[in-house]
Amino acid sequence: MLDDFLVRAALAGIGVALAAAPLGCFVVWRRMAYFGDATAHAAVLGVAVSLVLSTSILAGVLVVSLVMAGTVSSLSDRGHAMDTLLGVMAHSALALGLVAVSFVHGVRIDLMAYLFGDILAVGKADLAVIWAGAALVLGLMGRRWSGLLTATLNTDLAHASGVAPEREQMILVLSLAVVVAVALKVVGVLLITALLIIPAAAARPFSRTPEAMVLIAAALGTAATTGGLQAAYWLDTPTGPTIVSVAAGLFALSSLAGRIKASTRSAAADGDR
Amino acid sequence: MTLLAIKDLDIALGGRLVLEDIHLRVEPGEIVTIVGPNGSGKTTLLRSIIGSLRPSRGRIDKAPGLTIGYVPQRLHLDATLPMTVSRFMGLPRRRSARPVEQVLERAGAGGLGGRQMSALSGGQFQRVLLARALLESPDLLILDEATQGLDHRGSADFYRELEPLRRELGCGVLMVSHELHVVMRSSDRVVCLNRSICCEGTPERVTASPAYLAMFGMDARDAVALYRHEHDSRPVPLEMTS
């Protein structure tokens, strides 16, 4: 079954979608979208570094993304003009990475595969890495769930309950670097943040609790990756962007449904009066 | 045993000394109120007690195994975060439904368990925060401007309930408020803070002290008298004739 490239692609997409669901929810709740961008874009630099040092791409991406995420995280603790600073870092990381890759001679690399992903080329070894990474992230999130959630609500409240918000932030940073490293092959650096935040945002209107939002985001993410894969196959379009387009379509539908739900509820409330 | 003992505490924020040479003790069953003008370091002091800020000098000793119930000044809930009241009550430790309902009832937020936090009124929100703090059966309850956003009557009701609560739980209460008139009555001890502690004692003593009067003006002198009076004969609310 794993010999079929479409099956491998679907399994890779589902693995990434599952890991992205809880992390994506935290990225949305904590307003870390640029943080995700900076970490993901640094991955190109990681690719360049590993080509120069001829180490494995995975290791290079993981290390550089982790360094970037750590830097951004420590800067954000100072808490001034974060939006601008993160924007600067996210796009500088991408630009620097692209420049660095151009210096690497002798190795012909398919830059597009790193920018937009190459899910159809996922091999059995890639699949193992993706699922190991996903399992790691899901395990971390599951173990630390309550602490992460409390720290996200309010850092003082967390301190008073004996939860250390700095440690929870580190766990998110680590998970983000892992998701970037394993999602690189699936959607590419430019669209990783999209895969994190779009399913989570689409899940919001139908969720009453944080846990429900994660489960719905996981379902929507899975639907977007498998649906996008299918659509890309039929339409002969690039797979990564097609997956994100399907996710965007789901988000549009969910926003519309959320609107309708809200307006019928307020109409019902008016009727009660 | 003393719940909390602060000695020689200095706190610097961004290189600026915000609190200087603070000494403070809170005993079990005692209600201590910190008053002071804006920027006097009241919230900073509470945040250092719960462990959010590190002292730059001095020490904060807590009784071994002390549980703190903390009600923050304001809790901003991001609109993207769905959260029912009962789920909120179970953070960071899940609780079974029964005690959660009871404590919500006790804090005056009964029957709100299924509501979204974002759908609560200001008063309901503060009561839910109080309920969550009570859920841990705290030895020390820390309230930071817990009645912000409530009207005068709402906050008077809120503070009036502290006394029976303290008796029931046997906990100490440390709170910050600038509603002098309202909190004076429910406090055993008042601490006047303006970067360092400038006076301290029973509400009657503090309101008569020159440091307090210099800080809040002569009007504040009546804070106790007014409330001792109102306590004896509670004003009858005006009935609307409709």
Short mmCIF file of C-alpha atoms in Angstrom, two decimals:
data_model
loop_
_atom_site.label_atom_id
_atom_site.label_comp_id
_atom_site.label_asym_id
_atom_site.label_seq_id
_atom_site.Cartn_x
_atom_site.Cartn_y
_atom_site.Cartn_z
CA MET A 1 0.00 0.00 0.00
CA LEU A 2 2.87 2.36 0.88
CA ASP A 3 4.30 1.73 -2.58
CA ASP A 4 1.64 3.98 -4.05
CA PHE A 5 2.96 7.56 -4.04
CA LEU A 6 -0.56 8.96 -3.57
CA VAL A 7 -1.08 6.88 -0.45
CA ARG A 8 2.26 8.05 0.93
CA ALA A 9 1.36 11.65 0.10
CA ALA A 10 -2.01 11.35 1.83
CA LEU A 11 -0.46 9.79 4.95
CA ALA A 12 2.19 12.52 5.05
CA GLY A 13 -0.46 15.21 4.74
CA ILE A 14 -2.62 13.67 7.46
CA GLY A 15 0.38 13.38 9.80
CA VAL A 16 1.21 17.04 9.39
CA ALA A 17 -2.44 18.11 9.69
CA LEU A 18 -2.81 16.22 13.00
CA ALA A 19 0.32 17.75 14.51
CA ALA A 20 -0.60 21.19 13.18
CA ALA A 21 -4.06 21.16 14.81
CA PRO A 22 -3.17 21.75 18.50
CA LEU A 23 -0.14 23.85 17.67
CA GLY A 24 -2.11 25.90 15.15
CA CYS A 25 -4.75 26.61 17.79
CA PHE A 26 -2.08 27.98 20.13
CA VAL A 27 -0.62 30.05 17.30
CA VAL A 28 -4.09 31.56 16.77
CA TRP A 29 -4.93 32.03 20.47
CA ARG A 30 -1.57 33.59 21.29
CA ARG A 31 -1.43 35.64 18.07
CA MET A 32 1.80 34.06 16.97
CA ALA A 33 1.20 33.96 13.20
CA TYR A 34 4.29 36.03 12.42
CA PHE A 35 6.18 33.94 14.93
CA GLY A 36 5.25 30.89 12.84
CA ASP A 37 6.31 32.68 9.67
CA ALA A 38 9.69 33.63 11.08
CA THR A 39 10.34 30.06 12.21
CA ALA A 40 9.16 28.56 8.92
CA HIS A 41 11.04 31.00 6.73
CA ALA A 42 14.25 30.35 8.64
CA ALA A 43 13.99 26.80 7.33
CA VAL A 44 15.33 27.92 3.93
CA LEU A 45 18.43 29.12 5.70
CA GLY A 46 18.55 25.70 7.36
CA VAL A 47 18.46 24.04 3.95
CA ALA A 48 21.38 26.18 2.77
CA VAL A 49 23.38 25.47 5.91
CA SER A 50 22.91 21.72 5.63
CA LEU A 51 23.92 21.78 1.94
CA VAL A 52 27.13 23.64 2.82
CA LEU A 53 27.95 21.35 5.73
CA SER A 54 26.57 18.33 3.86
CA THR A 55 24.52 17.26 6.85
CA SER A 56 20.96 16.00 6.59
CA ILE A 57 18.42 18.62 5.56
CA LEU A 58 16.19 17.63 8.46
CA ALA A 59 18.88 18.34 11.05
CA GLY A 60 19.83 21.67 9.46
CA VAL A 61 16.23 22.84 9.25
CA LEU A 62 15.46 21.71 12.79
CA VAL A 63 18.46 23.49 14.28
CA VAL A 64 18.09 26.77 12.36
CA SER A 65 14.31 26.90 12.96
CA LEU A 66 14.85 26.20 16.65
CA VAL A 67 17.43 28.99 16.89
CA MET A 68 15.10 31.38 15.09
CA ALA A 69 12.09 30.43 17.23
CA GLY A 70 14.17 30.76 20.39
CA THR A 71 15.44 34.19 19.36
CA VAL A 72 11.99 35.47 18.47
CA SER A 73 10.56 34.05 21.68
CA SER A 74 13.16 35.74 23.89
CA LEU A 75 12.66 39.01 22.02
CA SER A 76 8.90 38.80 22.47
CA ASP A 77 9.36 38.60 26.24
CA ARG A 78 10.67 42.15 26.13
CA GLY A 79 7.38 42.89 24.43
CA HIS A 80 7.87 46.05 22.38
CA ALA A 81 6.74 46.67 18.79
CA MET A 82 6.62 42.92 18.27
CA ASP A 83 4.52 43.07 15.14
CA THR A 84 7.10 45.06 13.19
CA LEU A 85 10.06 43.19 14.62
CA LEU A 86 8.55 39.80 13.79
CA GLY A 87 7.68 40.97 10.29
CA VAL A 88 11.27 42.07 9.79
CA MET A 89 12.64 38.78 11.09
CA ALA A 90 10.24 36.57 9.14
CA HIS A 91 10.98 38.11 5.79
CA SER A 92 14.68 38.70 6.41
CA ALA A 93 15.07 35.03 7.27
CA LEU A 94 13.46 34.07 3.97
CA ALA A 95 15.53 36.52 1.94
CA LEU A 96 18.77 35.55 3.66
CA GLY A 97 17.97 31.89 3.14
CA LEU A 98 17.36 32.39 -0.58
CA VAL A 99 20.61 34.33 -0.92
CA ALA A 100 22.50 31.68 1.02
CA VAL A 101 21.11 28.88 -1.15
CA SER A 102 22.31 30.70 -4.28
CA PHE A 103 25.87 30.56 -2.95
CA VAL A 104 25.79 26.79 -2.76
CA HIS A 105 27.55 25.62 -5.92
CA GLY A 106 27.79 22.17 -7.35
CA VAL A 107 24.55 20.97 -5.82
CA ARG A 108 21.52 21.37 -7.96
CA ILE A 109 18.57 21.87 -5.66
CA ASP A 110 14.98 22.30 -6.51
CA LEU A 111 14.22 25.52 -4.67
CA MET A 112 10.54 25.31 -5.55
CA ALA A 113 10.30 22.02 -3.65
CA TYR A 114 11.39 23.78 -0.47
CA LEU A 115 9.26 26.87 -0.98
CA PHE A 116 6.04 25.10 -1.92
CA GLY A 117 6.65 21.51 -0.87
CA ASP A 118 6.80 18.33 -2.88
CA ILE A 119 4.34 16.05 -1.20
CA LEU A 120 4.16 13.66 -4.15
CA ALA A 121 7.86 12.88 -3.73
CA VAL A 122 7.46 11.76 -0.11
CA GLY A 123 9.32 8.48 0.37
CA LYS A 124 8.94 5.84 3.07
CA ALA A 125 11.79 7.36 5.10
CA ASP A 126 10.17 10.82 4.87
CA LEU A 127 6.92 9.30 6.02
CA ALA A 128 8.61 7.79 9.06
CA VAL A 129 10.17 11.17 9.92
CA ILE A 130 6.85 13.00 9.50
CA TRP A 131 4.94 10.60 11.72
CA ALA A 132 7.68 10.50 14.33
CA GLY A 133 7.69 14.30 14.42
CA ALA A 134 3.90 14.43 14.58
CA ALA A 135 3.85 11.88 17.41
CA LEU A 136 6.45 13.91 19.31
CA VAL A 137 4.47 17.13 18.96
CA LEU A 138 1.14 15.51 19.84
CA GLY A 139 2.75 13.80 22.83
CA LEU A 140 4.24 17.05 24.11
CA MET A 141 0.98 18.96 23.61
CA GLY A 142 -1.04 16.23 25.27
CA ARG A 143 1.20 16.00 28.32
CA ARG A 144 1.40 19.74 28.86
CA TRP A 145 -2.09 20.61 27.67
CA SER A 146 -3.53 22.16 30.83
CA GLY A 147 -0.39 24.11 31.60
CA LEU A 148 -0.17 25.41 28.04
CA LEU A 149 -3.79 26.47 28.13
CA THR A 150 -3.48 28.21 31.50
CA ALA A 151 -0.35 30.06 30.41
CA THR A 152 -2.14 31.12 27.23
CA LEU A 153 -5.06 32.55 29.23
CA ASN A 154 -2.96 34.71 31.52
CA THR A 155 0.62 34.44 32.73
CA ASP A 156 -0.15 35.74 36.23
CA LEU A 157 -2.97 33.24 36.63
CA ALA A 158 -0.53 30.53 35.52
CA HIS A 159 2.12 31.61 38.03
CA ALA A 160 -0.42 31.64 40.84
CA SER A 161 -1.51 28.08 39.94
CA GLY A 162 2.08 26.84 39.90
CA VAL A 163 2.45 26.73 36.11
CA ALA A 164 5.62 28.34 34.70
CA PRO A 165 4.60 30.21 31.53
CA GLU A 166 8.22 30.43 30.29
CA ARG A 167 8.47 26.65 30.22
CA GLU A 168 5.19 26.35 28.34
CA GLN A 169 6.44 28.90 25.82
CA MET A 170 9.57 26.79 25.30
CA ILE A 171 7.41 23.75 24.58
CA LEU A 172 5.51 25.68 21.93
CA VAL A 173 8.77 26.93 20.41
CA LEU A 174 10.17 23.40 20.26
CA SER A 175 6.96 22.00 18.77
CA LEU A 176 6.87 24.75 16.18
CA ALA A 177 10.41 23.96 15.02
CA VAL A 178 9.54 20.26 14.76
CA VAL A 179 6.36 20.93 12.79
CA VAL A 180 8.28 23.23 10.43
CA ALA A 181 10.92 20.57 9.87
CA VAL A 182 8.42 17.83 9.07
CA ALA A 183 5.96 20.00 7.12
CA LEU A 184 8.70 21.33 4.84
CA LYS A 185 8.27 18.42 2.44
CA VAL A 186 4.49 18.64 2.47
CA VAL A 187 3.63 22.31 1.92
CA GLY A 188 6.97 24.14 1.84
CA VAL A 189 8.19 27.03 3.98
CA LEU A 190 5.91 29.67 2.50
CA LEU A 191 2.70 27.85 3.37
CA ILE A 192 3.46 26.14 6.69
CA THR A 193 1.88 28.92 8.71
CA ALA A 194 -1.21 28.65 6.52
CA LEU A 195 -1.56 24.99 7.42
CA LEU A 196 -1.23 25.93 11.10
CA ILE A 197 -3.68 28.78 11.33
CA ILE A 198 -6.32 28.22 8.63
CA PRO A 199 -7.82 24.96 9.99
CA ALA A 200 -7.73 26.40 13.53
CA ALA A 201 -9.43 29.62 12.43
CA ALA A 202 -12.02 27.64 10.47
CA ALA A 203 -12.75 25.51 13.54
CA ARG A 204 -13.43 28.52 15.79
CA PRO A 205 -17.12 29.19 14.95
CA PHE A 206 -18.10 25.61 15.79
CA SER A 207 -16.17 25.27 19.04
CA ARG A 208 -17.32 25.84 22.59
CA THR A 209 -14.17 24.60 24.29
CA PRO A 210 -10.46 24.67 23.40
CA GLU A 211 -10.42 20.89 23.07
CA ALA A 212 -13.33 20.91 20.60
CA MET A 213 -11.49 23.52 18.53
CA VAL A 214 -8.41 21.29 18.30
CA LEU A 215 -10.44 18.25 17.24
CA ILE A 216 -12.39 20.19 14.62
CA ALA A 217 -9.15 21.79 13.36
CA ALA A 218 -7.61 18.33 13.03
CA ALA A 219 -10.64 17.13 11.03
CA LEU A 220 -10.63 20.21 8.79
CA GLY A 221 -6.85 19.99 8.31
CA THR A 222 -7.14 16.34 7.32
CA ALA A 223 -9.98 17.14 4.93
CA ALA A 224 -7.97 19.97 3.38
CA THR A 225 -4.83 17.88 2.83
CA THR A 226 -6.61 14.85 1.39
CA GLY A 227 -9.05 17.00 -0.59
CA GLY A 228 -6.24 19.22 -1.85
CA LEU A 229 -4.21 16.20 -2.88
CA GLN A 230 -7.17 14.81 -4.80
CA ALA A 231 -7.90 18.17 -6.45
CA ALA A 232 -4.25 18.68 -7.42
CA TYR A 233 -4.27 15.24 -9.03
CA TRP A 234 -7.37 15.99 -11.10
CA LEU A 235 -6.50 19.57 -12.01
CA ASP A 236 -2.76 18.98 -12.41
CA THR A 237 -1.94 21.92 -10.10
CA PRO A 238 0.94 22.28 -7.58
CA THR A 239 -0.04 20.21 -4.55
CA GLY A 240 1.03 22.39 -1.59
CA PRO A 241 -0.79 25.53 -2.81
CA THR A 242 -3.83 23.44 -3.74
CA ILE A 243 -4.02 22.02 -0.20
CA VAL A 244 -3.87 25.52 1.28
CA SER A 245 -6.50 26.73 -1.23
CA VAL A 246 -8.88 23.98 -0.14
CA ALA A 247 -8.23 24.95 3.50
CA ALA A 248 -8.99 28.57 2.61
CA GLY A 249 -12.24 27.43 0.98
CA LEU A 250 -13.19 25.54 4.16
CA PHE A 251 -12.38 28.66 6.18
CA ALA A 252 -14.65 30.79 3.95
CA LEU A 253 -17.50 28.29 4.33
CA SER A 254 -17.02 28.09 8.10
CA SER A 255 -17.00 31.89 8.47
CA LEU A 256 -20.20 32.08 6.45
CA ALA A 257 -21.82 29.37 8.58
CA GLY A 258 -20.63 31.15 11.73
CA ARG A 259 -22.24 34.39 10.53
CA ILE A 260 -25.52 32.68 9.79
CA LYS A 261 -25.48 30.90 13.16
CA ALA A 262 -24.81 34.18 14.99
CA SER A 263 -27.53 36.09 13.16
CA THR A 264 -30.19 33.38 13.65
CA ARG A 265 -29.29 33.32 17.34
CA SER A 266 -29.63 37.07 17.72
CA ALA A 267 -32.90 36.91 15.72
CA ALA A 268 -34.14 34.23 18.12
CA ALA A 269 -33.11 36.41 21.05
CA ASP A 270 -35.00 39.32 19.52
CA GLY A 271 -38.04 37.07 19.13
CA ASP A 272 -37.93 36.25 22.84
CA ARG A 273 -38.23 39.87 23.81
CA MET B 1 1.58 29.99 61.34
CA THR B 2 2.22 33.09 59.27
CA LEU B 3 0.95 32.62 55.71
CA LEU B 4 3.23 35.12 54.10
CA ALA B 5 6.28 37.00 55.31
CA ILE B 6 7.97 39.56 53.11
CA LYS B 7 11.31 40.97 54.25
CA ASP B 8 13.46 43.77 52.81
CA LEU B 9 11.83 43.37 49.41
CA ASP B 10 13.01 45.48 46.47
CA ILE B 11 11.60 45.04 42.97
CA ALA B 12 13.15 46.74 39.97
CA LEU B 13 11.34 46.85 36.62
CA GLY B 14 13.30 48.00 33.59
CA GLY B 15 16.10 49.33 35.83
CA ARG B 16 13.68 51.43 37.89
CA LEU B 17 13.01 50.65 41.52
CA VAL B 18 9.24 50.12 41.77
CA LEU B 19 9.12 48.72 45.29
CA GLU B 20 11.60 49.49 48.01
CA ASP B 21 12.22 47.91 51.38
CA ILE B 22 8.83 46.22 51.78
CA HIS B 23 8.07 44.34 54.98
CA LEU B 24 4.71 42.65 55.16
CA ARG B 25 3.15 39.72 56.98
CA VAL B 26 -0.22 38.12 56.49
CA GLU B 27 -1.65 35.84 59.17
CA PRO B 28 -4.34 33.17 58.69
CA GLY B 29 -7.86 34.57 58.69
CA GLU B 30 -6.70 38.14 58.31
CA ILE B 31 -7.98 40.58 55.66
CA VAL B 32 -5.23 42.96 54.61
CA THR B 33 -5.87 45.71 52.11
CA ILE B 34 -3.19 47.56 50.19
CA VAL B 35 -4.13 51.08 49.17
CA GLY B 36 -2.08 53.60 47.26
CA PRO B 37 -2.18 55.97 44.30
CA ASN B 38 -1.78 54.80 40.69
CA GLY B 39 1.71 53.59 39.96
CA SER B 40 2.52 53.05 43.63
CA GLY B 41 3.48 49.42 43.05
CA LYS B 42 0.35 47.66 44.39
CA THR B 43 -0.05 45.26 41.48
CA THR B 44 3.72 44.76 41.32
CA LEU B 45 3.69 43.65 44.95
CA LEU B 46 0.91 41.10 44.32
CA ARG B 47 2.61 39.83 41.18
CA SER B 48 5.84 39.28 43.07
CA ILE B 49 3.94 37.30 45.72
CA ILE B 50 2.40 34.92 43.17
CA GLY B 51 5.84 34.44 41.60
CA SER B 52 5.45 36.42 38.37
CA LEU B 53 8.25 38.82 39.30
CA ARG B 54 11.61 38.10 40.84
CA PRO B 55 12.74 40.23 43.79
CA SER B 56 15.93 42.15 43.18
CA ARG B 57 16.56 42.13 46.92
CA GLY B 58 14.96 40.62 49.98
CA ARG B 59 12.78 37.55 50.29
CA ILE B 60 9.21 36.37 50.12
CA ASP B 61 8.55 33.43 52.43
CA LYS B 62 5.37 31.44 52.12
CA ALA B 63 4.06 28.89 54.59
CA PRO B 64 4.99 25.39 53.37
CA GLY B 65 2.37 24.05 50.95
CA LEU B 66 0.55 27.38 50.81
CA THR B 67 -2.22 27.43 48.20
CA ILE B 68 -2.94 30.79 46.65
CA GLY B 69 -6.22 31.77 45.05
CA TYR B 70 -5.54 34.66 42.73
CA VAL B 71 -8.07 37.02 41.14
CA PRO B 72 -6.33 39.20 38.55
CA GLN B 73 -7.18 42.80 37.88
CA ARG B 74 -8.49 42.06 34.45
CA LEU B 75 -8.41 38.97 32.31
CA HIS B 76 -8.33 39.53 28.61
CA LEU B 77 -9.67 36.52 26.75
CA ASP B 78 -8.69 36.43 23.08
CA ALA B 79 -11.79 36.26 20.89
CA THR B 80 -10.35 33.25 19.07
CA LEU B 81 -10.26 31.17 22.25
CA PRO B 82 -13.54 29.37 22.93
CA MET B 83 -14.00 28.80 26.66
CA THR B 84 -17.00 27.81 28.70
CA VAL B 85 -17.15 28.86 32.35
CA SER B 86 -16.95 25.26 33.53
CA ARG B 87 -13.91 24.53 31.35
CA PHE B 88 -12.24 27.67 32.68
CA MET B 89 -12.85 26.47 36.22
CA GLY B 90 -10.93 23.28 35.42
CA LEU B 91 -7.69 25.06 34.51
CA PRO B 92 -5.04 23.97 35.21
CA ARG B 93 -6.56 21.06 37.15
CA ARG B 94 -9.73 19.36 36.00
CA ARG B 95 -12.52 19.26 38.58
CA SER B 96 -15.67 17.22 38.71
CA ALA B 97 -18.90 19.02 37.94
CA ARG B 98 -20.39 19.03 41.46
CA PRO B 99 -17.75 21.07 43.35
CA VAL B 100 -17.49 23.45 40.41
CA GLU B 101 -21.23 24.14 40.54
CA GLN B 102 -21.12 24.60 44.29
CA VAL B 103 -18.27 27.06 44.24
CA LEU B 104 -19.86 29.02 41.38
CA GLU B 105 -23.03 29.20 43.46
CA ARG B 106 -21.00 30.34 46.47
CA ALA B 107 -19.34 33.13 44.48
CA GLY B 108 -22.69 34.33 43.15
CA ALA B 109 -22.21 32.91 39.67
CA GLY B 110 -24.55 29.92 39.97
CA GLY B 111 -25.89 28.41 36.77
CA LEU B 112 -23.32 30.08 34.54
CA GLY B 113 -21.27 26.92 33.96
CA GLY B 114 -22.40 26.38 30.40
CA ARG B 115 -21.97 29.98 29.28
CA GLN B 116 -19.08 31.21 27.16
CA MET B 117 -16.67 33.40 29.13
CA SER B 118 -16.95 36.02 26.40
CA ALA B 119 -20.72 36.23 26.92
CA LEU B 120 -20.48 37.19 30.61
CA SER B 121 -21.12 40.66 31.95
CA GLY B 122 -18.33 42.42 33.83
CA GLY B 123 -19.77 41.49 37.22
CA GLN B 124 -20.38 37.86 36.27
CA PHE B 125 -16.85 37.63 34.92
CA GLN B 126 -15.32 38.84 38.18
CA ARG B 127 -17.46 36.41 40.15
CA VAL B 128 -16.31 33.54 37.97
CA LEU B 129 -12.70 34.61 38.56
CA LEU B 130 -13.39 34.63 42.29
CA ALA B 131 -15.03 31.20 42.07
CA ARG B 132 -12.01 29.78 40.29
CA ALA B 133 -9.74 31.18 42.99
CA LEU B 134 -11.94 29.62 45.70
CA LEU B 135 -12.00 26.22 44.00
CA GLU B 136 -8.51 25.40 45.24
CA SER B 137 -9.65 26.05 48.86
CA PRO B 138 -6.88 28.62 49.13
CA ASP B 139 -5.00 29.42 52.32
CA LEU B 140 -4.43 32.89 50.93
CA LEU B 141 -6.79 34.73 48.63
CA ILE B 142 -5.16 37.49 46.58
CA LEU B 143 -7.47 40.01 44.93
CA ASP B 144 -6.14 42.68 42.60
CA GLU B 145 -8.78 45.36 42.03
CA ALA B 146 -11.24 42.49 41.89
CA THR B 147 -14.23 44.76 41.34
CA GLN B 148 -12.97 46.68 38.37
CA GLY B 149 -15.81 47.30 35.96
CA LEU B 150 -18.47 46.85 38.64
CA ASP B 151 -20.68 49.72 39.72
CA HIS B 152 -20.49 51.02 43.25
CA ARG B 153 -23.24 48.79 44.53
CA GLY B 154 -21.82 45.73 42.80
CA SER B 155 -18.41 46.21 44.33
CA ALA B 156 -19.87 46.92 47.77
CA ASP B 157 -21.74 43.60 47.54
CA PHE B 158 -18.59 41.87 46.38
CA TYR B 159 -16.49 43.04 49.32
CA ARG B 160 -19.30 42.45 51.80
CA GLU B 161 -19.15 38.76 50.92
CA LEU B 162 -15.47 38.51 51.72
CA GLU B 163 -16.00 38.39 55.45
CA PRO B 164 -18.24 35.28 55.51
CA LEU B 165 -15.96 33.68 52.94
CA ARG B 166 -12.92 34.25 55.06
CA ARG B 167 -14.70 32.75 58.03
CA GLU B 168 -15.84 29.71 56.06
CA LEU B 169 -12.48 28.97 54.46
CA GLY B 170 -10.31 30.26 57.28
CA CYS B 171 -8.10 31.83 54.66
CA GLY B 172 -6.14 35.04 54.74
CA VAL B 173 -7.06 37.71 52.23
CA LEU B 174 -4.64 40.15 50.66
CA MET B 175 -6.21 42.65 48.34
CA VAL B 176 -5.55 45.79 46.42
CA SER B 177 -8.20 48.37 45.86
CA HIS B 178 -8.53 52.06 45.32
CA GLU B 179 -12.15 52.08 46.36
CA LEU B 180 -11.21 53.28 49.81
CA HIS B 181 -14.72 53.73 51.09
CA VAL B 182 -15.77 50.23 50.16
CA VAL B 183 -12.77 48.22 51.28
CA MET B 184 -12.00 49.98 54.54
CA ARG B 185 -14.95 48.38 56.23
CA SER B 186 -14.05 44.82 55.34
CA SER B 187 -10.35 45.09 56.23
CA ASP B 188 -8.63 44.11 59.47
CA ARG B 189 -5.49 45.93 58.47
CA VAL B 190 -4.71 48.55 55.86
CA VAL B 191 -1.31 49.04 54.27
CA CYS B 192 -0.57 52.32 52.55
CA LEU B 193 1.85 51.81 49.71
CA ASN B 194 3.71 54.39 47.68
CA ARG B 195 6.80 52.59 46.43
CA SER B 196 7.53 51.75 50.03
CA ILE B 197 5.08 51.22 52.86
CA CYS B 198 4.28 54.62 54.38
CA CYS B 199 1.78 53.58 57.04
CA GLU B 200 0.02 50.50 58.24
CA GLY B 201 -2.55 49.54 60.85
CA THR B 202 -6.28 49.21 61.53
CA PRO B 203 -8.51 51.17 59.16
CA GLU B 204 -9.21 53.74 61.91
CA ARG B 205 -5.55 54.31 62.65
CA VAL B 206 -4.48 54.49 59.01
CA THR B 207 -7.19 56.93 57.99
CA ALA B 208 -6.12 59.24 60.81
CA SER B 209 -2.42 59.11 59.95
CA PRO B 210 -0.78 62.11 58.25
CA ALA B 211 0.87 59.94 55.56
CA TYR B 212 -2.51 58.58 54.49
CA LEU B 213 -4.12 62.01 54.44
CA ALA B 214 -1.23 63.43 52.44
CA MET B 215 -1.70 60.64 49.92
CA PHE B 216 -5.45 60.70 49.47
CA GLY B 217 -6.48 64.13 50.72
CA MET B 218 -8.76 65.12 53.54
CA ASP B 219 -11.86 63.63 51.94
CA ALA B 220 -10.53 60.17 52.55
CA ARG B 221 -10.56 60.71 56.30
CA ASP B 222 -14.25 59.98 56.32
CA ALA B 223 -13.81 56.63 54.59
CA VAL B 224 -14.17 54.62 57.78
CA ALA B 225 -16.73 56.79 59.49
CA LEU B 226 -18.95 56.72 56.43
CA TYR B 227 -18.86 52.98 56.25
CA ARG B 228 -19.13 52.20 59.87
CA HIS B 229 -22.26 54.26 59.65
CA GLU B 230 -23.61 52.66 56.53
CA HIS B 231 -22.86 49.26 57.98
CA ASP B 232 -25.15 49.94 60.94
CA SER B 233 -28.08 51.11 58.90
CA ARG B 234 -27.89 50.03 55.31
CA PRO B 235 -29.51 52.57 53.00
CA VAL B 236 -32.76 51.39 51.52
CA PRO B 237 -32.57 51.27 47.72
CA LEU B 238 -34.91 53.61 45.90
CA GLU B 239 -37.92 51.83 44.50
CA MET B 240 -38.82 52.65 40.96
CA THR B 241 -42.46 53.50 40.60
CA SER B 242 -43.49 52.22 37.20
#
